[in-house]
XYZ file of C-alpha atoms in Angstrom:
348
model
C 66.153 -61.765 22.759
C 63.690 -60.162 20.394
C 61.602 -57.550 22.116
C 58.024 -57.789 20.988
C 55.525 -56.799 23.696
C 53.091 -54.225 24.893
C 53.907 -51.440 27.283
C 52.608 -50.415 30.659
C 50.128 -47.594 31.081
C 52.948 -45.275 32.094
C 54.908 -46.139 28.971
C 51.821 -45.627 26.838
C 51.446 -42.145 28.240
C 55.115 -41.414 27.614
C 54.911 -42.566 23.990
C 51.672 -40.672 23.422
C 53.274 -37.461 24.685
C 56.171 -37.563 22.233
C 57.035 -33.958 21.357
C 56.870 -32.763 17.781
C 57.940 -29.217 18.503
C 58.061 -26.911 15.512
C 58.802 -23.250 15.023
C 56.250 -20.837 13.667
C 58.132 -20.834 10.371
C 57.655 -24.590 10.072
C 53.938 -24.491 10.818
C 51.881 -25.873 7.927
C 49.062 -23.580 6.906
C 45.753 -24.975 5.736
C 42.030 -25.330 6.418
C 40.435 -26.911 9.475
C 39.945 -30.645 8.919
C 38.446 -33.159 11.352
C 39.046 -36.880 10.963
C 37.855 -39.860 12.994
C 39.776 -43.107 13.584
C 37.958 -46.349 14.362
C 39.713 -48.906 16.553
C 38.948 -51.345 19.347
C 40.109 -51.977 22.895
C 41.740 -49.454 25.177
C 44.643 -47.116 24.546
C 47.729 -49.355 24.406
C 50.906 -49.990 22.436
C 48.885 -51.260 19.489
C 47.265 -47.809 19.177
C 50.508 -45.856 19.630
C 50.790 -45.461 15.853
C 47.548 -43.552 15.314
C 48.125 -41.539 18.488
C 51.554 -40.438 17.269
C 50.102 -39.486 13.866
C 47.330 -37.548 15.605
C 49.841 -35.625 17.722
C 52.186 -34.917 14.805
C 49.598 -33.435 12.431
C 47.976 -31.427 15.228
C 51.333 -29.934 16.213
C 52.374 -29.118 12.652
C 49.048 -27.436 11.800
C 48.391 -25.697 15.096
C 45.388 -27.946 15.684
C 43.781 -27.341 12.291
C 44.176 -30.973 11.227
C 42.417 -32.772 14.068
C 42.359 -36.574 14.214
C 40.190 -38.099 16.948
C 40.873 -41.703 17.961
C 37.724 -43.627 18.947
C 38.522 -46.652 21.124
C 36.417 -49.615 22.227
C 34.611 -50.163 18.886
C 32.763 -46.880 19.467
C 32.387 -46.310 15.715
C 32.384 -49.864 14.389
C 33.026 -53.480 15.280
C 36.672 -54.369 14.682
C 35.775 -56.874 11.977
C 33.676 -54.252 10.174
C 36.212 -51.414 10.066
C 37.144 -52.096 6.441
C 33.463 -51.938 5.516
C 33.208 -48.627 7.384
C 36.097 -47.241 5.358
C 34.348 -48.317 2.160
C 31.182 -46.549 3.275
C 33.084 -43.426 4.294
C 31.702 -43.732 7.821
C 35.092 -42.573 9.131
C 38.310 -41.403 7.527
C 40.845 -43.725 9.185
C 40.713 -47.177 10.758
C 42.731 -50.089 12.070
C 41.922 -53.711 11.218
C 43.613 -57.106 11.044
C 43.719 -58.838 7.681
C 43.054 -62.254 9.232
C 39.595 -61.032 10.277
C 38.392 -61.315 6.679
C 41.029 -62.783 4.318
C 38.522 -63.043 1.487
C 38.112 -59.249 1.529
C 41.847 -58.588 1.333
C 43.498 -61.694 -0.146
C 46.847 -60.104 -0.954
C 47.337 -58.933 2.645
C 47.117 -62.534 3.848
C 50.730 -62.956 2.728
C 51.830 -61.100 5.853
C 49.828 -63.534 7.992
C 51.863 -66.526 6.797
C 53.651 -68.495 9.526
C 57.372 -68.363 10.321
C 58.155 -65.330 8.209
C 61.794 -64.297 8.763
C 61.273 -61.196 10.882
C 64.092 -61.041 13.466
C 62.781 -57.814 14.993
C 60.092 -55.164 14.652
C 62.257 -52.811 12.603
C 62.753 -55.458 9.932
C 59.063 -56.308 10.144
C 58.072 -52.670 9.588
C 60.300 -52.360 6.510
C 58.797 -55.511 5.016
C 55.259 -54.324 5.724
C 55.985 -50.923 4.176
C 57.396 -52.496 1.002
C 54.510 -54.951 0.828
C 51.855 -52.264 1.279
C 53.437 -50.228 -1.516
C 53.221 -53.069 -4.046
C 50.692 -52.213 -6.789
C 48.865 -55.547 -6.475
C 48.320 -54.974 -2.759
C 47.390 -51.308 -3.157
C 44.889 -52.160 -5.905
C 43.395 -54.944 -3.786
C 42.667 -52.529 -0.935
C 41.520 -49.776 -3.294
C 38.445 -51.916 -3.973
C 37.422 -50.881 -0.449
C 38.383 -47.238 -0.990
C 41.224 -47.956 1.450
C 44.744 -46.567 1.230
C 47.308 -48.428 3.327
C 49.065 -45.906 5.542
C 51.248 -47.983 7.876
C 51.438 -51.152 9.972
C 50.622 -51.473 13.664
C 53.326 -54.152 13.998
C 51.564 -56.663 16.207
C 54.364 -58.540 18.007
C 55.351 -62.035 16.979
C 53.471 -64.821 18.736
C 55.048 -67.337 21.102
C 53.741 -70.259 23.144
C 53.351 -70.632 26.893
C 52.716 -74.190 28.039
C 52.487 -76.820 30.722
C 53.881 -80.350 30.893
C 57.025 -81.477 29.111
C 58.674 -78.570 27.277
C 59.117 -79.002 23.496
C 62.886 -78.716 23.193
C 62.956 -79.837 19.559
C 60.570 -80.090 16.627
C 59.552 -83.694 17.336
C 58.398 -82.755 20.840
C 55.405 -80.902 19.369
C 54.005 -84.155 18.002
C 50.521 -84.723 19.440
C 50.523 -81.625 21.657
C 47.162 -79.889 21.952
C 47.801 -76.216 21.247
C 45.775 -73.052 21.001
C 46.801 -71.683 17.595
C 44.757 -69.758 15.059
C 44.958 -69.066 11.333
C 48.309 -69.539 9.642
C 49.965 -70.439 12.936
C 47.418 -73.213 13.392
C 48.174 -74.524 9.902
C 51.891 -74.458 10.667
C 51.465 -76.297 13.969
C 49.408 -78.955 12.234
C 52.336 -79.523 9.850
C 54.582 -79.905 12.919
C 52.358 -82.669 14.249
C 50.555 -80.651 16.925
C 46.781 -80.605 17.309
C 45.635 -76.991 16.954
C 42.349 -75.858 18.451
C 40.457 -72.568 18.477
C 39.935 -71.273 22.007
C 38.522 -67.749 22.558
C 41.060 -65.512 24.278
C 39.115 -65.169 27.569
C 38.976 -68.983 27.905
C 42.652 -69.695 27.271
C 43.741 -69.364 30.910
C 41.185 -71.937 32.073
C 42.013 -74.296 29.183
C 45.713 -74.190 30.030
C 45.089 -74.533 33.765
C 42.847 -77.596 33.278
C 45.107 -79.148 30.651
C 42.535 -78.930 27.865
C 45.392 -77.453 25.870
C 49.069 -77.966 26.636
C 50.290 -74.728 25.070
C 48.775 -71.491 23.862
C 50.027 -68.898 21.401
C 49.504 -65.182 21.910
C 51.365 -61.994 20.967
C 54.501 -62.089 23.096
C 54.881 -61.047 25.867
C 52.044 -58.652 26.570
C 49.093 -60.977 25.888
C 50.705 -63.810 27.855
C 50.822 -61.550 30.903
C 47.496 -59.832 30.229
C 45.659 -63.161 29.964
C 47.572 -64.574 32.950
C 49.124 -67.503 31.086
C 52.267 -66.766 33.072
C 50.364 -67.673 36.257
C 49.992 -71.310 35.157
C 52.606 -71.833 32.442
C 55.831 -73.703 33.180
C 57.716 -72.815 30.007
C 57.579 -70.462 27.039
C 59.159 -70.360 23.593
C 61.547 -67.437 23.433
C 62.400 -67.306 19.711
C 60.066 -69.651 17.844
C 58.261 -66.693 16.212
C 55.578 -68.770 14.457
C 53.892 -65.679 13.068
C 51.818 -62.623 13.851
C 48.633 -61.026 12.641
C 49.023 -58.231 10.110
C 47.057 -55.184 11.269
C 47.352 -52.085 9.071
C 46.164 -48.512 9.487
C 44.157 -47.412 6.458
C 42.570 -44.174 5.309
C 39.520 -43.609 3.153
C 40.761 -42.712 -0.357
C 38.144 -40.009 -1.129
C 38.861 -38.378 2.257
C 42.603 -38.565 1.618
C 42.295 -37.109 -1.874
C 40.184 -34.236 -0.535
C 42.997 -33.181 1.805
C 45.227 -30.291 0.746
C 48.590 -31.609 -0.508
C 50.432 -30.301 2.549
C 48.170 -32.364 4.837
C 48.716 -35.479 2.732
C 52.442 -34.891 3.088
C 52.105 -34.581 6.864
C 50.515 -38.029 7.109
C 53.568 -39.510 5.389
C 55.973 -37.432 7.457
C 54.304 -38.652 10.652
C 55.058 -42.308 9.980
C 58.685 -42.474 11.211
C 57.742 -41.027 14.594
C 54.709 -43.329 14.713
C 56.900 -46.374 14.170
C 59.328 -45.149 16.815
C 56.408 -44.858 19.240
C 55.491 -48.475 18.522
C 59.056 -49.713 19.040
C 59.295 -47.832 22.342
C 55.914 -49.120 23.475
C 56.659 -52.789 22.893
C 60.172 -52.550 24.331
C 58.939 -50.828 27.488
C 56.535 -53.663 28.213
C 59.187 -56.318 27.588
C 61.392 -54.574 30.120
C 58.608 -55.032 32.645
C 57.399 -58.506 31.681
C 60.633 -60.476 31.275
C 61.738 -59.919 34.908
C 58.231 -60.884 36.004
C 58.402 -64.152 34.066
C 61.870 -64.890 35.433
C 60.628 -64.296 38.973
C 57.847 -66.809 38.393
C 60.435 -69.387 37.345
C 59.032 -69.981 33.871
C 61.550 -71.825 31.687
C 62.501 -70.061 28.442
C 63.070 -72.313 25.431
C 65.509 -70.886 22.909
C 65.868 -72.854 19.693
C 69.085 -72.999 17.688
C 69.236 -71.545 14.190
C 69.348 -75.091 12.843
C 66.165 -76.032 14.703
C 64.377 -72.865 13.560
C 65.350 -73.771 9.996
C 63.748 -77.186 10.530
C 60.564 -75.544 11.844
C 60.354 -73.411 8.725
C 61.086 -76.331 6.424
C 58.300 -78.464 7.932
C 55.807 -75.894 9.223
C 56.351 -72.914 6.955
C 57.376 -73.852 3.424
C 54.392 -76.169 2.761
C 51.995 -73.463 3.975
C 53.797 -70.840 1.903
C 53.651 -73.047 -1.198
C 49.929 -73.673 -0.736
C 49.316 -69.943 -0.343
C 51.292 -69.087 -3.471
C 49.423 -71.708 -5.500
C 46.046 -70.392 -4.354
C 46.993 -66.769 -4.972
C 48.251 -67.560 -8.461
C 45.110 -69.531 -9.220
C 42.971 -66.591 -8.081
C 44.797 -64.184 -10.372
C 47.143 -62.567 -7.848
C 50.975 -62.565 -8.111
C 51.608 -65.030 -5.294
C 55.178 -65.858 -6.315
C 56.095 -62.189 -6.559
C 54.544 -61.251 -3.209
C 56.265 -64.024 -1.286
C 59.580 -63.164 -2.935
C 59.024 -59.513 -1.982
C 58.668 -60.523 1.675
C 61.782 -62.685 1.646
C 64.001 -60.274 -0.292
C 62.999 -57.206 1.714
C 63.456 -59.060 5.007
C 66.950 -60.187 4.032
C 67.969 -56.706 2.899
C 66.517 -55.007 5.985
C 68.214 -57.455 8.335
C 71.639 -56.795 6.833
C 71.357 -52.985 6.676
């Protein structure tokens, strides 16, 4: 089963304390530099990436390159972080491309439904290749933003009540909480998507206003207590996930000494490892909890997943490509980049 969730507080602490021990000979010399990172919410698996980068550069420079992570929208509203980068209000930020697709149209390709990401390692390789594409880099450069890495938000799944959808046709007419590209995909499958704010999802599911709700799996399902009322959950539907990159302000990046720029790149592998460990640690906690509650897992066959993608994915992909091409972006190329990189990463 794909492991795609958030970790416990203890696991967060463990990931945040990853050791990047270096000898004096390996210490990178340079000036004192102070950077600020804008993010939202509390310290959690989602923020493990920037925390690992912070720890790595501090260790390698003896504290001269100091990156401070500001949680809880202390510096900016989450939906305004890209604007803050443009203004140079802070040097680094996290944001989700679905917050403002018109500002970053090329990034919306990673928000498409049913992309073939069998696990987070494949997902990270696809995101890295996608971020490096000139069309995507140029798109974000309009905001003085350099894409550094992905925060790898886990794939979404559904928790629901009533009759479980054991095959594609069973979604017909179901009222589901599904946003963005996932909502478009569910509409193609015959479901009736609706937008329900996260804090209201538990009540909607409990009262039957919606019959199923999608959230990042498994951490948000547990955090928002869907597992207290749900009778079943999809275990491998993977209808999509929000793309949430870490970006740095280009003028701030270019003002860094070359050795500090290199450190930011060198920090990425350990940052991705911290994310993998974070999500896996939470799955290890949440799956036994869900089993204890008696919630029925629904695992679809490869043939059924192929049907989901044929009905709920390909039409949405085709519409996205057509719009991107019409707007002057290489839609065909970007979708092919996702598919090719995913296939190569999955077989390596």
